[in-house]
Short mmCIF file of C-alpha atoms and ligand atoms in Angstrom, two decimals:
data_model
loop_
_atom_site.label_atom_id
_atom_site.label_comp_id
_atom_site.label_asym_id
_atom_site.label_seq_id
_atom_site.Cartn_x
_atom_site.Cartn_y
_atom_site.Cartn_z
CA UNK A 1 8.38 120.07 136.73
CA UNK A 2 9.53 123.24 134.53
CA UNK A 3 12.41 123.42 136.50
CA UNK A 4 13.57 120.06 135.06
CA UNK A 5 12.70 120.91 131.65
CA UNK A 6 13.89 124.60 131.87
CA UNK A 7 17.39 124.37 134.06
CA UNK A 8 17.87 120.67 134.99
CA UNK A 9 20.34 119.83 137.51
CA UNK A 10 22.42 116.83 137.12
CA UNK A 11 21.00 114.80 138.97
CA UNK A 12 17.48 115.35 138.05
CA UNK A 13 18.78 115.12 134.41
CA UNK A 14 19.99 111.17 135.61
CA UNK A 15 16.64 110.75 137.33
CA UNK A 16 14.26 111.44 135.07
CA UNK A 17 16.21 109.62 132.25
CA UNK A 18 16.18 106.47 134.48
CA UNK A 19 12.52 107.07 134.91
CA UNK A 20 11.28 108.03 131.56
CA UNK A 21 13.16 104.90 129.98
CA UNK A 22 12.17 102.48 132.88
CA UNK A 23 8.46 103.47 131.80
CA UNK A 24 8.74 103.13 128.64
CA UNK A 25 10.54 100.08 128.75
CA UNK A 26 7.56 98.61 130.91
CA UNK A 27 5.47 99.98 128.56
CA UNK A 28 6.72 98.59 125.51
CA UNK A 29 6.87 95.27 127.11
CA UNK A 30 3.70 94.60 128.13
CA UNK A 31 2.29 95.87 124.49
CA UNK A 32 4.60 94.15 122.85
CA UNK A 33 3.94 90.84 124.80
CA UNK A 34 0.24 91.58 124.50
CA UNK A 35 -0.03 92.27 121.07
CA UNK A 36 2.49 90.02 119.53
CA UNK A 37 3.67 86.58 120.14
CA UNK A 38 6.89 87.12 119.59
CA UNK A 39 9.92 84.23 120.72
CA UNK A 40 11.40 85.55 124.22
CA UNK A 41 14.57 86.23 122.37
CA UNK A 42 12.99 88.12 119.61
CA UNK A 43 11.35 90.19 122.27
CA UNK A 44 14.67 90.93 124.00
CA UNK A 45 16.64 92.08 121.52
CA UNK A 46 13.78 94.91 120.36
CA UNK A 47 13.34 95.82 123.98
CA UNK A 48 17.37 96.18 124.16
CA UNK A 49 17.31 98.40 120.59
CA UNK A 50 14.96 100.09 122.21
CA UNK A 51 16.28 100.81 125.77
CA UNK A 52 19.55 102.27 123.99
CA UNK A 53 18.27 104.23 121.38
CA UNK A 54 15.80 105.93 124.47
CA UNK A 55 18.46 106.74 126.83
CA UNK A 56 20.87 108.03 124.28
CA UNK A 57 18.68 110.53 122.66
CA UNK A 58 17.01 111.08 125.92
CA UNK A 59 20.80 111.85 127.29
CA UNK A 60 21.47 113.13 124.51
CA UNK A 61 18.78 115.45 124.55
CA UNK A 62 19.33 116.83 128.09
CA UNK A 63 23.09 116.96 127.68
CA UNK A 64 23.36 119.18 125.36
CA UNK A 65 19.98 121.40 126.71
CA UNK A 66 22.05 121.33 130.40
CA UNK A 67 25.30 122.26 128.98
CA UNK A 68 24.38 124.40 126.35
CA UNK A 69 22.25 126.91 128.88
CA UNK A 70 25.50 126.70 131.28
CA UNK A 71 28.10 127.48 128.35
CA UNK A 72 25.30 129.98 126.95
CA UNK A 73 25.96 131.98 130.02
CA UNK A 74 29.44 131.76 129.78
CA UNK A 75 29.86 132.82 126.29
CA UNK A 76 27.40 135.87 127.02
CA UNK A 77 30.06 136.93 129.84
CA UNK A 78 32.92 136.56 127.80
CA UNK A 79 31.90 137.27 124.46
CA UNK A 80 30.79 141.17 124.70
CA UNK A 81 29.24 142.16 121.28
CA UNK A 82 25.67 141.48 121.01
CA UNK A 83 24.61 139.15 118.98
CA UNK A 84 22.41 140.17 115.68
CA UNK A 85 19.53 138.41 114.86
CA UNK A 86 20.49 136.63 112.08
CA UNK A 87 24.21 135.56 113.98
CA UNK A 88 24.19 132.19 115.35
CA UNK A 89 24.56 131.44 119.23
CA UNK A 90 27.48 128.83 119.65
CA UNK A 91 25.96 125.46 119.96
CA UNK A 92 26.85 122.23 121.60
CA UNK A 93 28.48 119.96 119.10
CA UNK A 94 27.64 116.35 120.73
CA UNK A 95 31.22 115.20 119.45
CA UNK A 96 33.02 118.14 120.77
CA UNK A 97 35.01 118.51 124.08
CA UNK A 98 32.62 121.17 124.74
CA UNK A 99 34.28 121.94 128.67
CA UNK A 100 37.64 121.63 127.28
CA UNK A 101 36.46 124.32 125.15
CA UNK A 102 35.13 126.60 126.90
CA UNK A 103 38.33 126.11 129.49
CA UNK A 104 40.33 127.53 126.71
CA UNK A 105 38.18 130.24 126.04
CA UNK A 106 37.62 131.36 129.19
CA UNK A 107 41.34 131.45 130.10
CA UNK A 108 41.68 133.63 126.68
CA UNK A 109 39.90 135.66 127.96
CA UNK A 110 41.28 136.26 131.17
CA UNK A 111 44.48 136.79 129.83
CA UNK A 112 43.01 139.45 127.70
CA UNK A 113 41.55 140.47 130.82
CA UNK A 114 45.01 140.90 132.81
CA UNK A 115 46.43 142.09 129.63
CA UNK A 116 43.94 144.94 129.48
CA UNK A 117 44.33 146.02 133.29
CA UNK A 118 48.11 146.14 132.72
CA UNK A 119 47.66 148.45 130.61
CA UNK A 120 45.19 150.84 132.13
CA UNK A 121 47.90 150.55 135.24
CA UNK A 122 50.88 151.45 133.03
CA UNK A 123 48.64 153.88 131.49
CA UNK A 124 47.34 155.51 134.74
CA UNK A 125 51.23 155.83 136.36
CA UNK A 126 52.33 157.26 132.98
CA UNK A 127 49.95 160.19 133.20
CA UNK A 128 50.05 160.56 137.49
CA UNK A 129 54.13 160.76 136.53
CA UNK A 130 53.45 163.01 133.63
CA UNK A 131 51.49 165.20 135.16
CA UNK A 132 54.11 165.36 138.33
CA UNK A 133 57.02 166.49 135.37
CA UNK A 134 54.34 169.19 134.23
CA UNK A 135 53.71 171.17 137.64
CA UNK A 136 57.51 170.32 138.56
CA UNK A 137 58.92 172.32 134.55
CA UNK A 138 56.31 174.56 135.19
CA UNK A 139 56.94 175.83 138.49
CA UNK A 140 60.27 176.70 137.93
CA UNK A 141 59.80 179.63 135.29
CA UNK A 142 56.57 180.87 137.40
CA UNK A 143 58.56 181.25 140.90
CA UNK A 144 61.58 182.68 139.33
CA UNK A 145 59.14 185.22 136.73
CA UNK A 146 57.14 185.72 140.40
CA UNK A 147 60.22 186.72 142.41
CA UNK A 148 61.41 189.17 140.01
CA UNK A 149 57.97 190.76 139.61
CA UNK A 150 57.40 191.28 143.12
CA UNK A 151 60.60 192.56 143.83
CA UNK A 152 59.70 195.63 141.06
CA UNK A 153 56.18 195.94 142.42
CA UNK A 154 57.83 196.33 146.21
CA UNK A 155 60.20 199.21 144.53
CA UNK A 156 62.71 197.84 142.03
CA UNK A 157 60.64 199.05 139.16
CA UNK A 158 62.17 202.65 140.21
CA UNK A 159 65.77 201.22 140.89
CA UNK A 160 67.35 201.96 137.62
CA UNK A 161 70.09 199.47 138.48
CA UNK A 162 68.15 196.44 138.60
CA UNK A 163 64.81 197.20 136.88
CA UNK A 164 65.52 196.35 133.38
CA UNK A 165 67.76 193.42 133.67
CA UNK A 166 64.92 191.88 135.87
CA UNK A 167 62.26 192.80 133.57
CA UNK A 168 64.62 190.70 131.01
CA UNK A 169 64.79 187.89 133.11
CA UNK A 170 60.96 187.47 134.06
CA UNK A 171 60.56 188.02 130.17
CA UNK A 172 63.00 185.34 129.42
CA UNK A 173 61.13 182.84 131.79
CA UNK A 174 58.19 183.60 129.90
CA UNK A 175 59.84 182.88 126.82
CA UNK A 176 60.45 179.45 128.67
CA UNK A 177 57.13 178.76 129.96
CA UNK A 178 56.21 179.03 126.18
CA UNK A 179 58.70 176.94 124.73
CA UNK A 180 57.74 174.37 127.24
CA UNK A 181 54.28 174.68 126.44
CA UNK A 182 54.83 174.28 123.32
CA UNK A 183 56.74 171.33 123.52
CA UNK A 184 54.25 169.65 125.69
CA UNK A 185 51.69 170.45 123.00
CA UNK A 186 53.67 168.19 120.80
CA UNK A 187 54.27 165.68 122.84
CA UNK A 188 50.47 165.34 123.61
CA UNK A 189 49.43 165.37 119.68
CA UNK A 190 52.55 162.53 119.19
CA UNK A 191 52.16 160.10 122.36
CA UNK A 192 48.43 160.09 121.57
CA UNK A 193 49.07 157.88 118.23
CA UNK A 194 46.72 159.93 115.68
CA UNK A 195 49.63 161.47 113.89
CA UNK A 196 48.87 161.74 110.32
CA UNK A 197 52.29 161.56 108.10
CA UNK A 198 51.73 163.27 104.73
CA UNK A 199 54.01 161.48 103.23
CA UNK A 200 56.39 163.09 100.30
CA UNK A 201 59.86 162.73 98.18
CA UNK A 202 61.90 165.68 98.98
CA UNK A 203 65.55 166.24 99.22
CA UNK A 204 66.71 166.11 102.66
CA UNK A 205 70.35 168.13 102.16
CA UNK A 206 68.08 171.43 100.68
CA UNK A 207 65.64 170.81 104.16
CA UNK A 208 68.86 170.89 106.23
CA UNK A 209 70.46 173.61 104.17
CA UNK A 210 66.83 175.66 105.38
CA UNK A 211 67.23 174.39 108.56
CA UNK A 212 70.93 175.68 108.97
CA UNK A 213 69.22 179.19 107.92
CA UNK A 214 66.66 179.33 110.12
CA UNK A 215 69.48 178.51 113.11
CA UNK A 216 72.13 180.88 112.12
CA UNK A 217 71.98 183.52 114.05
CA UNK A 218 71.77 181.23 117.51
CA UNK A 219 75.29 179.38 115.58
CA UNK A 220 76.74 182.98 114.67
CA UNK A 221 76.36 183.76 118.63
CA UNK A 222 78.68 181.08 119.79
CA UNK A 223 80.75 181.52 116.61
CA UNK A 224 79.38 177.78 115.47
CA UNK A 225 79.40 176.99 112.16
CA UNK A 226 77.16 174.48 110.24
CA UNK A 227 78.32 172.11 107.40
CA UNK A 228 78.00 169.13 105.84
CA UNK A 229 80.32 166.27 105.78
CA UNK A 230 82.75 165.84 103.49
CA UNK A 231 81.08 163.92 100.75
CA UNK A 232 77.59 165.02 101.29
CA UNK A 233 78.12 167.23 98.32
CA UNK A 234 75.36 164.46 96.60
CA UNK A 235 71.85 165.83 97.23
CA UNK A 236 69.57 162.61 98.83
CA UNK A 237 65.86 162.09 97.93
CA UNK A 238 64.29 160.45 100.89
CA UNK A 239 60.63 159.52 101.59
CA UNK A 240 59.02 161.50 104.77
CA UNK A 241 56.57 163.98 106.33
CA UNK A 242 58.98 167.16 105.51
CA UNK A 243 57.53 169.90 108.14
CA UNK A 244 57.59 166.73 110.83
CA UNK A 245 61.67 166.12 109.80
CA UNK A 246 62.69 169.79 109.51
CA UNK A 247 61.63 169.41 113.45
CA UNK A 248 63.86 166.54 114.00
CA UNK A 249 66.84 168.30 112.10
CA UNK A 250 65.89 171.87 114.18
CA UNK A 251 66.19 170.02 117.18
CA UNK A 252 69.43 168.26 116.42
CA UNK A 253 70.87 171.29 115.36
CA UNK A 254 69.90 173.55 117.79
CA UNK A 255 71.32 170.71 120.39
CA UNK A 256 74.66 170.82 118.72
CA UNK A 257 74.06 174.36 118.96
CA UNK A 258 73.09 174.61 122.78
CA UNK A 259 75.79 171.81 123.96
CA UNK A 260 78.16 172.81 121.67
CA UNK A 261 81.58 174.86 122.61
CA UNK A 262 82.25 178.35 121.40
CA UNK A 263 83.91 178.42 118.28
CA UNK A 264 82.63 174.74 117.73
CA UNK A 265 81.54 172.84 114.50
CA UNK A 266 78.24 171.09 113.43
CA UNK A 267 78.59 168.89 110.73
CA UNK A 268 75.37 166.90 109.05
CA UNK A 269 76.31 164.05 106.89
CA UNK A 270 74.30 161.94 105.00
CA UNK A 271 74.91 157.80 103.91
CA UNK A 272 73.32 155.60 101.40
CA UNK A 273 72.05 152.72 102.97
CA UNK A 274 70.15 150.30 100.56
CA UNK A 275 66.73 150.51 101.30
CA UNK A 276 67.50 153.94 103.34
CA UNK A 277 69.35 157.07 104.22
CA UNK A 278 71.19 157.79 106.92
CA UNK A 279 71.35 160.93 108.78
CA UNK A 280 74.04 162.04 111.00
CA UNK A 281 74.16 165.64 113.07
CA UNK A 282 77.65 165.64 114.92
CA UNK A 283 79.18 168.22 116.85
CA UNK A 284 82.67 168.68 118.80
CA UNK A 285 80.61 169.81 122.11
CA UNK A 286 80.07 168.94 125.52
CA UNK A 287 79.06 165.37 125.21
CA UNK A 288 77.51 163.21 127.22
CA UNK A 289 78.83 160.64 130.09
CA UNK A 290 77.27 156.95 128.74
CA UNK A 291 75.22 156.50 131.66
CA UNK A 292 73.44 159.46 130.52
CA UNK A 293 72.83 157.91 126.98
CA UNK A 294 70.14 155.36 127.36
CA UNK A 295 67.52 158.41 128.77
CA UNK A 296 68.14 161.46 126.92
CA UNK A 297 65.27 160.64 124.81
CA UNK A 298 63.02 160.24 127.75
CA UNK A 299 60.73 162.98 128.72
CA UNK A 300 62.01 165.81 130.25
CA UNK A 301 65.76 164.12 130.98
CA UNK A 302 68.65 166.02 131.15
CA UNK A 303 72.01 165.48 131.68
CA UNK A 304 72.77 168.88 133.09
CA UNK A 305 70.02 170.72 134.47
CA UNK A 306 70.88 173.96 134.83
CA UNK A 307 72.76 174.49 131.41
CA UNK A 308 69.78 172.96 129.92
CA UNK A 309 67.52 175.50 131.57
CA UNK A 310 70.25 178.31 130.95
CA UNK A 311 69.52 177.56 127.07
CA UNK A 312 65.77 177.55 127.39
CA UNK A 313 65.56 173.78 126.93
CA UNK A 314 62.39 171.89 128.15
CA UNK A 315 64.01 168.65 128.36
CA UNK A 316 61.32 167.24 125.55
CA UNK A 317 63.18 168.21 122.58
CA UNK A 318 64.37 164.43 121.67
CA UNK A 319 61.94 162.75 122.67
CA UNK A 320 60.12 164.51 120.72
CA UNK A 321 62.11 163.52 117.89
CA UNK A 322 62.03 160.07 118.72
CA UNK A 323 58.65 160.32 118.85
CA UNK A 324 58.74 161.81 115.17
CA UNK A 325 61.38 159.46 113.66
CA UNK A 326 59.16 156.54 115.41
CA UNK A 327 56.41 157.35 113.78
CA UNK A 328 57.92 157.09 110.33
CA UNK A 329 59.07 153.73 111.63
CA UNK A 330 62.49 154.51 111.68
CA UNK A 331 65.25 154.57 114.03
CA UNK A 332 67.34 156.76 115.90
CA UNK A 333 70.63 156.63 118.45
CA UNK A 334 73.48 158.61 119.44
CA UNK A 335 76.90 158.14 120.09
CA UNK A 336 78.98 160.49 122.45
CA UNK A 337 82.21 161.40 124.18
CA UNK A 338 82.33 163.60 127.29
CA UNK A 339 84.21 167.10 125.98
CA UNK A 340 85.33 165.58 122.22
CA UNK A 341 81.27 165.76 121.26
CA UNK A 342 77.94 163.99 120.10
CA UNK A 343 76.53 162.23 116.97
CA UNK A 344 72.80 162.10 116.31
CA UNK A 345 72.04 159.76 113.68
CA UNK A 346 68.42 158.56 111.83
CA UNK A 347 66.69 157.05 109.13
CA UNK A 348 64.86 157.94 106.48
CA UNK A 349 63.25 155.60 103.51
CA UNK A 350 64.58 156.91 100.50
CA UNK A 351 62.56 157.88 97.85
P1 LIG B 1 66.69 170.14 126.22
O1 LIG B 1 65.52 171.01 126.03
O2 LIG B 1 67.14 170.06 127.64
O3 LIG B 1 67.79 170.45 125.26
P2 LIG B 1 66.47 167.61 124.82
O4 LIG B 1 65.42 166.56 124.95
O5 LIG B 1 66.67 168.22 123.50
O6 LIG B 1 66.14 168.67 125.94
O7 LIG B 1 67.84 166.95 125.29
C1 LIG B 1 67.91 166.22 126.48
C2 LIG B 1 69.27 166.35 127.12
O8 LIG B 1 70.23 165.66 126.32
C3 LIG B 1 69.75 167.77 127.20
O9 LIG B 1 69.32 168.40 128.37
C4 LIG B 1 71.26 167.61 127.17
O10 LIG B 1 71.72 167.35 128.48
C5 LIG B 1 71.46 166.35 126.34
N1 LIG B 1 71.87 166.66 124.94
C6 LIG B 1 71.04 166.72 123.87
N2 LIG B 1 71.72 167.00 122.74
C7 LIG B 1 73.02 167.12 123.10
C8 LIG B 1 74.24 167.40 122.40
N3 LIG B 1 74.27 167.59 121.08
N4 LIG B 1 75.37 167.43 123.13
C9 LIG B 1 75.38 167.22 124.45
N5 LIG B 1 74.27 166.96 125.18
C10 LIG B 1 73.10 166.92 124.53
#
């Protein structure tokens, strides 16, 4: 009997409408016939308001306590926050498609659903494959720094022909396993979306005239020199996160640097661009083959390995400077010839 009240089914929602009005209708009747003399006609049309107002609110009534309980259930599944005690619960609106409804909601929220698992998935192979790169940079520099301390331990160390320039190369793998470290430090901080830009108007041709400073002595080595393009003699005032761009530029520079030929040229150039500026790092080195240019801002991709390696580079350089550039929702790309060189170019908002 609470059952029907409490969680009716269907068809004990039909039956006991049928019943309930029947009974009533009875009812009614005889009093009506007992207690007034009313024409037969008269009689039929009250019982037949009567009948139809009954079962409708009596429908009524059920309909929206059957639904309503099933839908309530639904909406608790789907809808996760809890409600506070002043919050409404959705209701059944008697002239709303209330299944319809809920059909679209519920589909909603299965997309959401797939949406969110896709991303835990993506998430989950981008960190199995990142950690994979890690262990694979990493082991490198600690065989190589293992080998040559093992070989002094087993009697190199008193071999005056080999034990400094190993000593120099285990301490240049460590120099290595820093950089790299480093790098993956600021990769971490960047990929995991919290970077606060402290925004500031500055004039980007005296950050890359600090920058070319700062990289001199690696240009003096392979007899590089740094300028600016012809017409950059017009100082730029651009809107950025200075320490975060004098990154970018270091990196672009000491790329030029790294890939560039002996007795090479870096030139940085800088364009007026309505709304921004342009920056441009180009250099007469190695290049890159264009099958080569779509990744070389991915993680750890290089086009040449060992020379990469032979300069100390761990591979995350651009990408963290995509990263960086990103972030300040600008854009970077590159253009590049095999052996005539490579242009680097970004954005900035000017100020
Ligand atoms: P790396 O530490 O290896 O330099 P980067 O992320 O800075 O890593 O660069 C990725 C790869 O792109 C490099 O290994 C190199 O092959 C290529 N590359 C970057 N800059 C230049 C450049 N100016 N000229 C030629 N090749 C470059």
């Amino acid at each position: 009997m609470f059952n029907i009240l409490k969680n009716p089914t269907p068809r004990q929602i039909a039956l006991a409408s049928a019943g309930f009005i029947s009974l009533m209708a009875l009812v009614f009747h005889f009093a009506v016939s007992r207690l007034l003399d009313l024409p037969v006609l008269v009689e039929a049309v009250i019982l037949g308001v009567f009948i139809l107002t009954g079962a409708y609110l009596i429908n009524l009534f059920y309909l929206k306590k059957y639904i309503y309980r099933k839908v309530k259930v639904i909406y608790k599944t789907i809808h996760r926050h809890k409600r506070s005690p002043d919050e409404k619960a959705p209701g059944v609106e008697a002239d709303q498609n209330i299944i319809e409804e809920v059909e679209r909601e519920v589909n909603e929220w299965a997309d959401q659903q797939q949406q969110q698992l896709d991303r835990y998935r993506a998430w989950a192979e981008y960190r199995r494959k990142f950690v994979g790169d890690i262990s694979h940079e990493l082991k490198t520099p600690i065989f190589t720094i293992q080998g040559y301390l093992h070989t002094l331990l087993d009697g190199g160390l008193y071999d005056d022909k080999v034990n400094m320039t190993f000593l120099k190369k285990a301490a240049k793998n460590v120099d290595r396993l820093y950089t790299i470290v480093e790098d993956l430090s600021a990769i971490a901080r960047l990929e995991a979306g919290n970077l606060v830009l402290e925004m500031q108007a500055f004039d980007i041709k005296e950050l890359t005239e600090e920058v070319f400073e700062d990289l001199e002595m690696k240009a003096r080595d392979k007899k590089i020199s740094l300028e600016f393009k012809e017409g950059a003699s017009q100082n730029y005032k651009v809107l950025a996160d200075r320490e975060y761009i004098r990154q970018v530029l270091t990196n672009l520079v000491h790329n030029s640097i790294k890939y560039g030929n002996v007795n090479g040229l870096t030139k940085v150039g800088f364009y007026d661009m309505d709304k921004n500026i342009l920056i441009e790092v180009a250099d007469n080195g190695i290049g890159i083959p264009n099958h080569h240019l779509l990744h070389v801002f991915d993680r750890f991709y290089r086009v040449d390995k060992s020379r990469s390696r032979a300069q100390g580079g761990s591979g995350l350089g651009l990408s963290i400077v995509k990263h960086i550039v990103e972030a300040h929702k600008q854009t970077i790309n590159v253009r590049s010839t095999p052996n005539v060189g490579s242009t680097f170019g970004f954005t900035l908002e000017k100020a």
